[in-house]
Amino acid sequence: MPSTVRTPRAALAELLAGNRRFVSGQPVHGHDVTAAAAVASGDQQPYAVVLGCIDSRVPLEAIFDQTFGSICVIRTGGHVLDRAVRGSIEYVVEQLGVRLVMVLGHERCGAVGSTVETLRTGRRPGGDLAYVVDRIAPAVADVGVDDPDAHPLAIRRHVRRTVAALRGDDRLAGPVDAGELAVEGALYDLATGEVTLLPQEQTRNRPPG
């Protein structure tokens, strides 16, 4: 089923409208995960890709009230970027024509909390968890590891840093500058279910058209 969403602004409006339905308890799709719903979706024509955290309390299709084929979802610990994530986003933008990339952080993020703890204690985790911590650490350093509110502040800062990195991506910067693609950051409130856009401190692209 071809997407009717043609512009970045329309894509953002559609995604946020779905979250409002979710918050109000009046979803259209109701997180329908039946086989029949999957078959009825036809060819995929997504209008957005959402990069979020692996937290089990933040099921992205549900909180945006989206059905099969409408959005692409990528989840990593603390929505950390790596080459596979970047390549996946580049693919859906270039090959599937999505108009919006949303980076979604959430309150009480465990990955960010672990990074704050690591920087405060100096006890570095083992294995590839250290890679996740290293990717989040600059956001914690930006807000100040000794700040009593370092955890919530770093969550927001990490979202903004991720957005900036994607806006500056070699293959995404052109569509962003041309107004064909928007990259936005947002925060999910675990208590209310509401998604709130985070203004970018420094932006290299014009407002989505």
mmCIF file with all atom_site columns, C-alpha atoms in Angstrom, residues 100-207:
data_model
loop_
_atom_site.group_PDB
_atom_site.id
_atom_site.type_symbol
_atom_site.label_atom_id
_atom_site.label_alt_id
_atom_site.label_comp_id
_atom_site.label_asym_id
_atom_site.label_entity_id
_atom_site.label_seq_id
_atom_site.pdbx_PDB_ins_code
_atom_site.Cartn_x
_atom_site.Cartn_y
_atom_site.Cartn_z
_atom_site.occupancy
_atom_site.B_iso_or_equiv
_atom_site.pdbx_formal_charge
_atom_site.auth_seq_id
_atom_site.auth_comp_id
_atom_site.auth_asym_id
_atom_site.auth_atom_id
_atom_site.pdbx_PDB_model_num
ATOM 1   C CA . LEU A 1 100 ? 11.398 11.470 8.442  1.00 0.00 ? 100 LEU A CA 1
ATOM 2   C CA . VAL A 1 101 ? 14.049 10.055 10.733 1.00 0.00 ? 101 VAL A CA 1
ATOM 3   C CA . MET A 1 102 ? 13.096 10.290 14.396 1.00 0.00 ? 102 MET A CA 1
ATOM 4   C CA . VAL A 1 103 ? 15.558 9.643  17.212 1.00 0.00 ? 103 VAL A CA 1
ATOM 5   C CA . LEU A 1 104 ? 13.536 8.736  20.291 1.00 0.00 ? 104 LEU A CA 1
ATOM 6   C CA . GLY A 1 105 ? 15.074 8.751  23.744 1.00 0.00 ? 105 GLY A CA 1
ATOM 7   C CA . HIS A 1 106 ? 13.137 7.990  26.896 1.00 0.00 ? 106 HIS A CA 1
ATOM 8   C CA . GLU A 1 107 ? 13.127 8.931  30.550 1.00 0.00 ? 107 GLU A CA 1
ATOM 9   C CA . ARG A 1 108 ? 15.094 6.725  32.978 1.00 0.00 ? 108 ARG A CA 1
ATOM 10  C CA . CYS A 1 109 ? 17.151 5.209  30.174 1.00 0.00 ? 109 CYS A CA 1
ATOM 11  C CA . GLY A 1 110 ? 19.265 2.393  31.612 1.00 0.00 ? 110 GLY A CA 1
ATOM 12  C CA . ALA A 1 111 ? 22.020 2.730  29.023 1.00 0.00 ? 111 ALA A CA 1
ATOM 13  C CA . VAL A 1 112 ? 22.537 6.397  29.853 1.00 0.00 ? 112 VAL A CA 1
ATOM 14  C CA . GLY A 1 113 ? 22.306 5.640  33.562 1.00 0.00 ? 113 GLY A CA 1
ATOM 15  C CA . SER A 1 114 ? 25.017 2.993  33.223 1.00 0.00 ? 114 SER A CA 1
ATOM 16  C CA . THR A 1 115 ? 27.220 5.484  31.406 1.00 0.00 ? 115 THR A CA 1
ATOM 17  C CA . VAL A 1 116 ? 26.807 8.079  34.152 1.00 0.00 ? 116 VAL A CA 1
ATOM 18  C CA . GLU A 1 117 ? 27.707 5.454  36.732 1.00 0.00 ? 117 GLU A CA 1
ATOM 19  C CA . THR A 1 118 ? 30.745 4.333  34.736 1.00 0.00 ? 118 THR A CA 1
ATOM 20  C CA . LEU A 1 119 ? 32.100 7.855  34.434 1.00 0.00 ? 119 LEU A CA 1
ATOM 21  C CA . ARG A 1 120 ? 31.485 8.589  38.104 1.00 0.00 ? 120 ARG A CA 1
ATOM 22  C CA . THR A 1 121 ? 33.116 5.424  39.438 1.00 0.00 ? 121 THR A CA 1
ATOM 23  C CA . GLY A 1 122 ? 35.704 4.692  36.759 1.00 0.00 ? 122 GLY A CA 1
ATOM 24  C CA . ARG A 1 123 ? 34.546 1.067  36.653 1.00 0.00 ? 123 ARG A CA 1
ATOM 25  C CA . ARG A 1 124 ? 34.377 0.276  32.953 1.00 0.00 ? 124 ARG A CA 1
ATOM 26  C CA . PRO A 1 125 ? 32.042 -2.559 31.879 1.00 0.00 ? 125 PRO A CA 1
ATOM 27  C CA . GLY A 1 126 ? 33.382 -5.532 29.990 1.00 0.00 ? 126 GLY A CA 1
ATOM 28  C CA . GLY A 1 127 ? 32.521 -6.874 26.581 1.00 0.00 ? 127 GLY A CA 1
ATOM 29  C CA . ASP A 1 128 ? 30.701 -4.880 23.936 1.00 0.00 ? 128 ASP A CA 1
ATOM 30  C CA . LEU A 1 129 ? 28.698 -3.048 26.592 1.00 0.00 ? 129 LEU A CA 1
ATOM 31  C CA . ALA A 1 130 ? 31.782 -0.868 26.839 1.00 0.00 ? 130 ALA A CA 1
ATOM 32  C CA . TYR A 1 131 ? 31.187 0.176  23.219 1.00 0.00 ? 131 TYR A CA 1
ATOM 33  C CA . VAL A 1 132 ? 27.672 1.372  24.083 1.00 0.00 ? 132 VAL A CA 1
ATOM 34  C CA . VAL A 1 133 ? 28.969 3.305  27.084 1.00 0.00 ? 133 VAL A CA 1
ATOM 35  C CA . ASP A 1 134 ? 31.716 4.902  24.994 1.00 0.00 ? 134 ASP A CA 1
ATOM 36  C CA . ARG A 1 135 ? 29.164 6.138  22.437 1.00 0.00 ? 135 ARG A CA 1
ATOM 37  C CA . ILE A 1 136 ? 27.008 7.749  25.147 1.00 0.00 ? 136 ILE A CA 1
ATOM 38  C CA . ALA A 1 137 ? 29.858 9.124  27.263 1.00 0.00 ? 137 ALA A CA 1
ATOM 39  C CA . PRO A 1 138 ? 30.310 12.392 25.287 1.00 0.00 ? 138 PRO A CA 1
ATOM 40  C CA . ALA A 1 139 ? 26.722 13.386 26.128 1.00 0.00 ? 139 ALA A CA 1
ATOM 41  C CA . VAL A 1 140 ? 27.374 12.806 29.823 1.00 0.00 ? 140 VAL A CA 1
ATOM 42  C CA . ALA A 1 141 ? 30.609 14.780 29.614 1.00 0.00 ? 141 ALA A CA 1
ATOM 43  C CA . ASP A 1 142 ? 28.751 17.633 27.904 1.00 0.00 ? 142 ASP A CA 1
ATOM 44  C CA . VAL A 1 143 ? 26.295 18.056 30.781 1.00 0.00 ? 143 VAL A CA 1
ATOM 45  C CA . GLY A 1 144 ? 28.852 17.352 33.512 1.00 0.00 ? 144 GLY A CA 1
ATOM 46  C CA . VAL A 1 145 ? 29.157 14.001 35.223 1.00 0.00 ? 145 VAL A CA 1
ATOM 47  C CA . ASP A 1 146 ? 28.974 15.582 38.691 1.00 0.00 ? 146 ASP A CA 1
ATOM 48  C CA . ASP A 1 147 ? 25.725 17.405 37.998 1.00 0.00 ? 147 ASP A CA 1
ATOM 49  C CA . PRO A 1 148 ? 22.978 15.923 40.241 1.00 0.00 ? 148 PRO A CA 1
ATOM 50  C CA . ASP A 1 149 ? 20.717 15.874 37.186 1.00 0.00 ? 149 ASP A CA 1
ATOM 51  C CA . ALA A 1 150 ? 23.326 14.339 34.907 1.00 0.00 ? 150 ALA A CA 1
ATOM 52  C CA . HIS A 1 151 ? 21.133 11.349 34.050 1.00 0.00 ? 151 HIS A CA 1
ATOM 53  C CA . PRO A 1 152 ? 18.045 13.202 32.703 1.00 0.00 ? 152 PRO A CA 1
ATOM 54  C CA . LEU A 1 153 ? 20.161 15.953 31.161 1.00 0.00 ? 153 LEU A CA 1
ATOM 55  C CA . ALA A 1 154 ? 22.421 13.444 29.403 1.00 0.00 ? 154 ALA A CA 1
ATOM 56  C CA . ILE A 1 155 ? 19.397 11.599 27.993 1.00 0.00 ? 155 ILE A CA 1
ATOM 57  C CA . ARG A 1 156 ? 18.326 14.764 26.210 1.00 0.00 ? 156 ARG A CA 1
ATOM 58  C CA . ARG A 1 157 ? 21.837 15.686 25.190 1.00 0.00 ? 157 ARG A CA 1
ATOM 59  C CA . HIS A 1 158 ? 22.442 12.221 23.744 1.00 0.00 ? 158 HIS A CA 1
ATOM 60  C CA . VAL A 1 159 ? 19.298 12.507 21.615 1.00 0.00 ? 159 VAL A CA 1
ATOM 61  C CA . ARG A 1 160 ? 20.479 15.859 20.270 1.00 0.00 ? 160 ARG A CA 1
ATOM 62  C CA . ARG A 1 161 ? 23.957 14.532 19.542 1.00 0.00 ? 161 ARG A CA 1
ATOM 63  C CA . THR A 1 162 ? 22.479 11.578 17.665 1.00 0.00 ? 162 THR A CA 1
ATOM 64  C CA . VAL A 1 163 ? 20.259 13.883 15.620 1.00 0.00 ? 163 VAL A CA 1
ATOM 65  C CA . ALA A 1 164 ? 23.228 16.099 14.770 1.00 0.00 ? 164 ALA A CA 1
ATOM 66  C CA . ALA A 1 165 ? 25.279 13.081 13.693 1.00 0.00 ? 165 ALA A CA 1
ATOM 67  C CA . LEU A 1 166 ? 22.524 11.894 11.360 1.00 0.00 ? 166 LEU A CA 1
ATOM 68  C CA . ARG A 1 167 ? 21.923 15.343 9.903  1.00 0.00 ? 167 ARG A CA 1
ATOM 69  C CA . GLY A 1 168 ? 25.620 15.491 9.105  1.00 0.00 ? 168 GLY A CA 1
ATOM 70  C CA . ASP A 1 169 ? 25.771 12.003 7.602  1.00 0.00 ? 169 ASP A CA 1
ATOM 71  C CA . ASP A 1 170 ? 27.359 12.088 4.138  1.00 0.00 ? 170 ASP A CA 1
ATOM 72  C CA . ARG A 1 171 ? 24.373 10.433 2.455  1.00 0.00 ? 171 ARG A CA 1
ATOM 73  C CA . LEU A 1 172 ? 21.628 12.135 4.472  1.00 0.00 ? 172 LEU A CA 1
ATOM 74  C CA . ALA A 1 173 ? 22.889 15.722 4.516  1.00 0.00 ? 173 ALA A CA 1
ATOM 75  C CA . GLY A 1 174 ? 21.839 16.374 0.914  1.00 0.00 ? 174 GLY A CA 1
ATOM 76  C CA . PRO A 1 175 ? 18.167 15.399 1.371  1.00 0.00 ? 175 PRO A CA 1
ATOM 77  C CA . VAL A 1 176 ? 18.117 17.262 4.702  1.00 0.00 ? 176 VAL A CA 1
ATOM 78  C CA . ASP A 1 177 ? 19.472 20.458 3.178  1.00 0.00 ? 177 ASP A CA 1
ATOM 79  C CA . ALA A 1 178 ? 17.055 20.148 0.256  1.00 0.00 ? 178 ALA A CA 1
ATOM 80  C CA . GLY A 1 179 ? 14.098 19.927 2.629  1.00 0.00 ? 179 GLY A CA 1
ATOM 81  C CA . GLU A 1 180 ? 13.268 16.423 1.411  1.00 0.00 ? 180 GLU A CA 1
ATOM 82  C CA . LEU A 1 181 ? 14.095 14.752 4.721  1.00 0.00 ? 181 LEU A CA 1
ATOM 83  C CA . ALA A 1 182 ? 13.710 15.769 8.352  1.00 0.00 ? 182 ALA A CA 1
ATOM 84  C CA . VAL A 1 183 ? 15.741 14.360 11.231 1.00 0.00 ? 183 VAL A CA 1
ATOM 85  C CA . GLU A 1 184 ? 14.075 15.093 14.561 1.00 0.00 ? 184 GLU A CA 1
ATOM 86  C CA . GLY A 1 185 ? 14.747 14.205 18.181 1.00 0.00 ? 185 GLY A CA 1
ATOM 87  C CA . ALA A 1 186 ? 12.079 13.416 20.742 1.00 0.00 ? 186 ALA A CA 1
ATOM 88  C CA . LEU A 1 187 ? 11.622 12.085 24.260 1.00 0.00 ? 187 LEU A CA 1
ATOM 89  C CA . TYR A 1 188 ? 9.172  9.449  25.476 1.00 0.00 ? 188 TYR A CA 1
ATOM 90  C CA . ASP A 1 189 ? 7.673  9.856  28.945 1.00 0.00 ? 189 ASP A CA 1
ATOM 91  C CA . LEU A 1 190 ? 7.297  6.430  30.574 1.00 0.00 ? 190 LEU A CA 1
ATOM 92  C CA . ALA A 1 191 ? 4.721  7.799  33.034 1.00 0.00 ? 191 ALA A CA 1
ATOM 93  C CA . THR A 1 192 ? 2.319  9.359  30.516 1.00 0.00 ? 192 THR A CA 1
ATOM 94  C CA . GLY A 1 193 ? 3.141  7.681  27.207 1.00 0.00 ? 193 GLY A CA 1
ATOM 95  C CA . GLU A 1 194 ? 3.599  11.082 25.584 1.00 0.00 ? 194 GLU A CA 1
ATOM 96  C CA . VAL A 1 195 ? 6.245  11.870 22.984 1.00 0.00 ? 195 VAL A CA 1
ATOM 97  C CA . THR A 1 196 ? 7.662  15.402 23.085 1.00 0.00 ? 196 THR A CA 1
ATOM 98  C CA . LEU A 1 197 ? 9.869  16.912 20.396 1.00 0.00 ? 197 LEU A CA 1
ATOM 99  C CA . LEU A 1 198 ? 13.268 18.184 21.539 1.00 0.00 ? 198 LEU A CA 1
ATOM 100 C CA . PRO A 1 199 ? 14.391 21.413 19.858 1.00 0.00 ? 199 PRO A CA 1
ATOM 101 C CA . GLN A 1 200 ? 17.858 21.024 18.396 1.00 0.00 ? 200 GLN A CA 1
ATOM 102 C CA . GLU A 1 201 ? 20.381 23.439 19.913 1.00 0.00 ? 201 GLU A CA 1
ATOM 103 C CA . GLN A 1 202 ? 22.192 23.857 16.613 1.00 0.00 ? 202 GLN A CA 1
ATOM 104 C CA . THR A 1 203 ? 20.626 22.771 13.356 1.00 0.00 ? 203 THR A CA 1
ATOM 105 C CA . ARG A 1 204 ? 22.141 22.606 9.908  1.00 0.00 ? 204 ARG A CA 1
ATOM 106 C CA . ASN A 1 205 ? 18.922 22.138 7.994  1.00 0.00 ? 205 ASN A CA 1
ATOM 107 C CA . ARG A 1 206 ? 15.950 24.340 7.274  1.00 0.00 ? 206 ARG A CA 1
ATOM 108 C CA . PRO A 1 207 ? 12.533 23.500 8.796  1.00 0.00 ? 207 PRO A CA 1
#
